[in-house]
Amino acid sequence: MAQVTIIVGSMYGNAENLALKVQETMQSQGVTSTVLMNATIDDVTKADNLLFITSTTGQGDLPDNIQPVFSQMQAQFPMLTGKKVGVIGLGDTSYGDTYCGAGKQLYALIEELNAALPVPMLEVDACEYFDPWEVAEAWLTTWVTKLR
Ligand SMILES: Cc1cc2nc3c(=O)[nH]c(=O)nc-3n(C[C@H](O)[C@H](O)[C@H](O)COP(=O)(O)O)c2cc1C
């Protein structure tokens, strides 16, 4: 059975709520997962598969709870070769150039770390979707098929 470590970056709970919905849905598809609100580099290196779900705050910045693991990944550069990774970025196009900046920073770093990214990052625009699940459900279905 596939195992996924879900690493969440969230300021006000939207990304966290989405992560819990993702976990519940994957469970019903036979994929077990752990949701981490304060992940560390060890969680990243030990994971079989990784799913990052993060909002963007400030001006294209990572939420406070995911910044530490991002900084550790930048500093220690752990190769993620062989791990399947997905990124869901929550943002708002009304922020212009910094739209989904946190997810984009993560995705770029993960590419550099040589992870398998079988599905491009999902960008969820709060202007378009009141509930991120509306668009995340289909993306997740595709991503989960790539774990097998
Ligand atoms: C203070 C603040 C700054 C934000 N800055 C950005 C930004 O730079 N780019 C972006 O795409 N979205 C930005 N957003 C929108 C959030 O990413 C979006 O509302 C998201 O759904 C919040 O999820 P969360 O509750 O998990 O933090 C910002 C929201 C707030 C409240």
Short mmCIF file of C-alpha atoms and ligand atoms in Angstrom, two decimals:
data_model
loop_
_atom_site.label_atom_id
_atom_site.label_comp_id
_atom_site.label_asym_id
_atom_site.label_seq_id
_atom_site.Cartn_x
_atom_site.Cartn_y
_atom_site.Cartn_z
CA MET A 1 0.00 0.00 0.00
CA ALA A 2 1.36 3.43 -0.91
CA GLN A 3 2.29 5.76 1.92
CA VAL A 4 2.28 9.55 1.54
CA THR A 5 3.67 12.22 3.84
CA ILE A 6 1.60 15.39 3.47
CA ILE A 7 3.49 18.56 4.43
CA VAL A 8 1.25 21.56 5.01
CA GLY A 9 1.91 25.29 4.93
CA SER A 10 -1.08 27.25 6.18
CA MET A 11 -1.76 30.58 7.87
CA TYR A 12 -5.51 30.57 8.41
CA GLY A 13 -6.49 26.95 7.84
CA ASN A 14 -7.47 26.69 4.17
CA ALA A 15 -4.49 24.54 3.20
CA GLU A 16 -4.81 22.54 6.41
CA ASN A 17 -8.48 21.79 5.73
CA LEU A 18 -7.63 20.75 2.20
CA ALA A 19 -4.89 18.43 3.50
CA LEU A 20 -7.35 16.70 5.83
CA LYS A 21 -9.82 16.23 2.97
CA VAL A 22 -7.01 14.86 0.80
CA GLN A 23 -6.00 12.45 3.55
CA GLU A 24 -9.56 11.18 3.98
CA THR A 25 -9.99 10.71 0.24
CA MET A 26 -6.68 8.92 -0.23
CA GLN A 27 -7.53 6.63 2.68
CA SER A 28 -10.69 5.53 0.84
CA GLN A 29 -8.46 4.74 -2.16
CA GLY A 30 -6.12 2.56 -0.10
CA VAL A 31 -3.37 5.15 0.32
CA THR A 32 -2.30 5.85 3.89
CA SER A 33 -0.92 9.26 4.79
CA THR A 34 0.36 11.42 7.60
CA VAL A 35 -0.46 15.14 7.74
CA LEU A 36 2.39 17.26 9.16
CA MET A 37 1.87 20.87 10.17
CA ASN A 38 5.45 21.28 11.39
CA ALA A 39 7.57 19.02 9.21
CA THR A 40 11.32 18.70 9.50
CA ILE A 41 14.00 17.59 7.07
CA ASP A 42 13.89 14.08 8.58
CA ASP A 43 10.25 13.78 7.56
CA VAL A 44 11.26 14.67 4.02
CA THR A 45 14.15 12.25 3.75
CA LYS A 46 12.25 9.34 5.35
CA ALA A 47 9.08 9.73 3.26
CA ASP A 48 8.22 7.28 0.47
CA ASN A 49 6.09 9.86 -1.35
CA LEU A 50 5.53 13.51 -0.52
CA LEU A 51 2.63 15.86 -1.07
CA PHE A 52 3.14 19.54 -0.25
CA ILE A 53 -0.01 21.60 0.24
CA THR A 54 0.78 25.24 0.91
CA SER A 55 -0.83 28.62 0.74
CA THR A 56 1.10 31.81 0.02
CA THR A 57 1.33 34.67 2.48
CA GLY A 58 2.91 38.12 2.62
CA GLN A 59 4.19 38.89 -0.87
CA GLY A 60 4.80 35.47 -2.36
CA ASP A 61 6.10 34.07 0.93
CA LEU A 62 5.84 30.67 2.57
CA PRO A 63 3.63 30.35 5.66
CA ASP A 64 5.54 30.35 8.95
CA ASN A 65 4.89 26.68 9.68
CA ILE A 66 6.46 25.40 6.44
CA GLN A 67 9.32 27.93 6.19
CA PRO A 68 11.64 25.92 8.52
CA VAL A 69 11.52 22.71 6.49
CA PHE A 70 11.90 24.70 3.26
CA SER A 71 15.00 26.43 4.64
CA GLN A 72 16.42 23.08 5.78
CA MET A 73 15.86 21.62 2.33
CA GLN A 74 17.60 24.60 0.73
CA ALA A 75 20.54 24.36 3.11
CA GLN A 76 21.01 20.58 3.21
CA PHE A 77 19.88 19.82 -0.34
CA PRO A 78 18.67 16.24 0.26
CA MET A 79 18.32 14.44 -3.05
CA LEU A 80 14.76 13.19 -3.52
CA THR A 81 15.57 10.83 -6.37
CA GLY A 82 13.04 8.00 -6.54
CA LYS A 83 10.42 9.78 -4.46
CA LYS A 84 7.17 10.80 -6.07
CA VAL A 85 6.23 14.31 -5.08
CA GLY A 86 3.21 16.53 -5.66
CA VAL A 87 2.62 20.21 -4.93
CA ILE A 88 -0.72 21.96 -4.43
CA GLY A 89 -0.41 25.73 -4.09
CA LEU A 90 -3.22 27.86 -2.73
CA GLY A 91 -3.17 31.50 -3.71
CA ASP A 92 -5.14 34.40 -5.03
CA THR A 93 -4.62 35.98 -8.45
CA SER A 94 -5.53 39.38 -7.03
CA TYR A 95 -1.99 39.37 -5.55
CA GLY A 96 -0.62 39.64 -9.11
CA ASP A 97 3.00 38.62 -9.63
CA THR A 98 3.26 36.84 -6.31
CA TYR A 99 0.39 34.49 -7.17
CA CYS A 100 1.06 31.06 -5.62
CA GLY A 101 4.62 32.19 -4.90
CA ALA A 102 5.15 29.73 -2.04
CA GLY A 103 4.05 26.72 -4.08
CA LYS A 104 6.20 27.86 -7.00
CA GLN A 105 9.28 28.25 -4.77
CA LEU A 106 8.73 24.75 -3.39
CA TYR A 107 8.15 23.22 -6.81
CA ALA A 108 11.36 24.75 -8.17
CA LEU A 109 13.39 23.47 -5.22
CA ILE A 110 11.91 19.97 -5.48
CA GLU A 111 12.79 19.88 -9.18
CA GLU A 112 16.36 20.77 -8.30
CA LEU A 113 16.38 17.93 -5.74
CA ASN A 114 15.62 15.53 -8.58
CA ALA A 115 12.28 14.25 -7.28
CA ALA A 116 9.80 12.65 -9.63
CA LEU A 117 7.03 15.20 -10.22
CA PRO A 118 4.59 13.10 -12.27
CA VAL A 119 1.89 15.78 -12.34
CA PRO A 120 2.55 19.55 -12.63
CA MET A 121 1.80 21.70 -9.60
CA LEU A 122 -1.86 22.50 -9.02
CA GLU A 123 -2.50 26.21 -8.51
CA VAL A 124 -5.75 26.97 -6.69
CA ASP A 125 -6.99 30.52 -7.16
CA ALA A 126 -9.17 31.70 -4.27
CA CYS A 127 -10.80 34.18 -6.69
CA GLU A 128 -12.07 31.28 -8.75
CA TYR A 129 -12.74 28.57 -6.19
CA PHE A 130 -14.42 29.19 -2.89
CA ASP A 131 -13.56 25.63 -1.85
CA PRO A 132 -10.16 24.36 -3.05
CA TRP A 133 -11.52 20.82 -3.13
CA GLU A 134 -13.59 21.73 -6.22
CA VAL A 135 -10.41 21.68 -8.30
CA ALA A 136 -8.12 19.56 -6.11
CA GLU A 137 -10.23 16.41 -6.30
CA ALA A 138 -9.51 15.71 -9.98
CA TRP A 139 -5.82 16.61 -9.62
CA LEU A 140 -5.52 14.25 -6.65
CA THR A 141 -7.12 11.38 -8.55
CA THR A 142 -4.49 11.74 -11.26
CA TRP A 143 -1.61 12.09 -8.81
CA VAL A 144 -2.67 8.99 -6.83
CA THR A 145 -2.69 6.87 -9.99
CA LYS A 146 0.99 7.80 -10.47
CA LEU A 147 1.88 6.33 -7.07
CA ARG A 148 1.11 2.83 -8.23
C1 LIG B 1 -1.91 38.62 4.33
C2 LIG B 1 -2.11 37.75 3.12
C3 LIG B 1 -1.16 37.74 2.11
C4 LIG B 1 -1.35 36.94 0.97
N1 LIG B 1 -0.39 36.96 -0.04
C5 LIG B 1 -0.59 36.21 -1.15
C6 LIG B 1 0.36 36.23 -2.21
O1 LIG B 1 1.37 36.91 -2.17
N2 LIG B 1 0.12 35.44 -3.29
C7 LIG B 1 -0.99 34.65 -3.40
O2 LIG B 1 -1.16 33.96 -4.41
N3 LIG B 1 -1.91 34.61 -2.40
C8 LIG B 1 -1.73 35.36 -1.28
N4 LIG B 1 -2.66 35.32 -0.28
C9 LIG B 1 -3.87 34.47 -0.44
C10 LIG B 1 -3.77 33.14 0.33
O3 LIG B 1 -2.68 32.35 -0.12
C11 LIG B 1 -5.08 32.38 0.13
O4 LIG B 1 -6.13 33.14 0.70
C12 LIG B 1 -5.07 31.01 0.77
O5 LIG B 1 -6.27 30.34 0.48
C13 LIG B 1 -4.88 31.06 2.29
O6 LIG B 1 -4.74 29.74 2.79
P1 LIG B 1 -4.37 29.46 4.33
O7 LIG B 1 -5.58 29.76 5.16
O8 LIG B 1 -4.06 27.98 4.38
O9 LIG B 1 -3.18 30.28 4.69
C14 LIG B 1 -2.50 36.12 0.87
C15 LIG B 1 -3.46 36.14 1.90
C16 LIG B 1 -3.28 36.94 3.02
C17 LIG B 1 -4.34 36.95 4.08
#
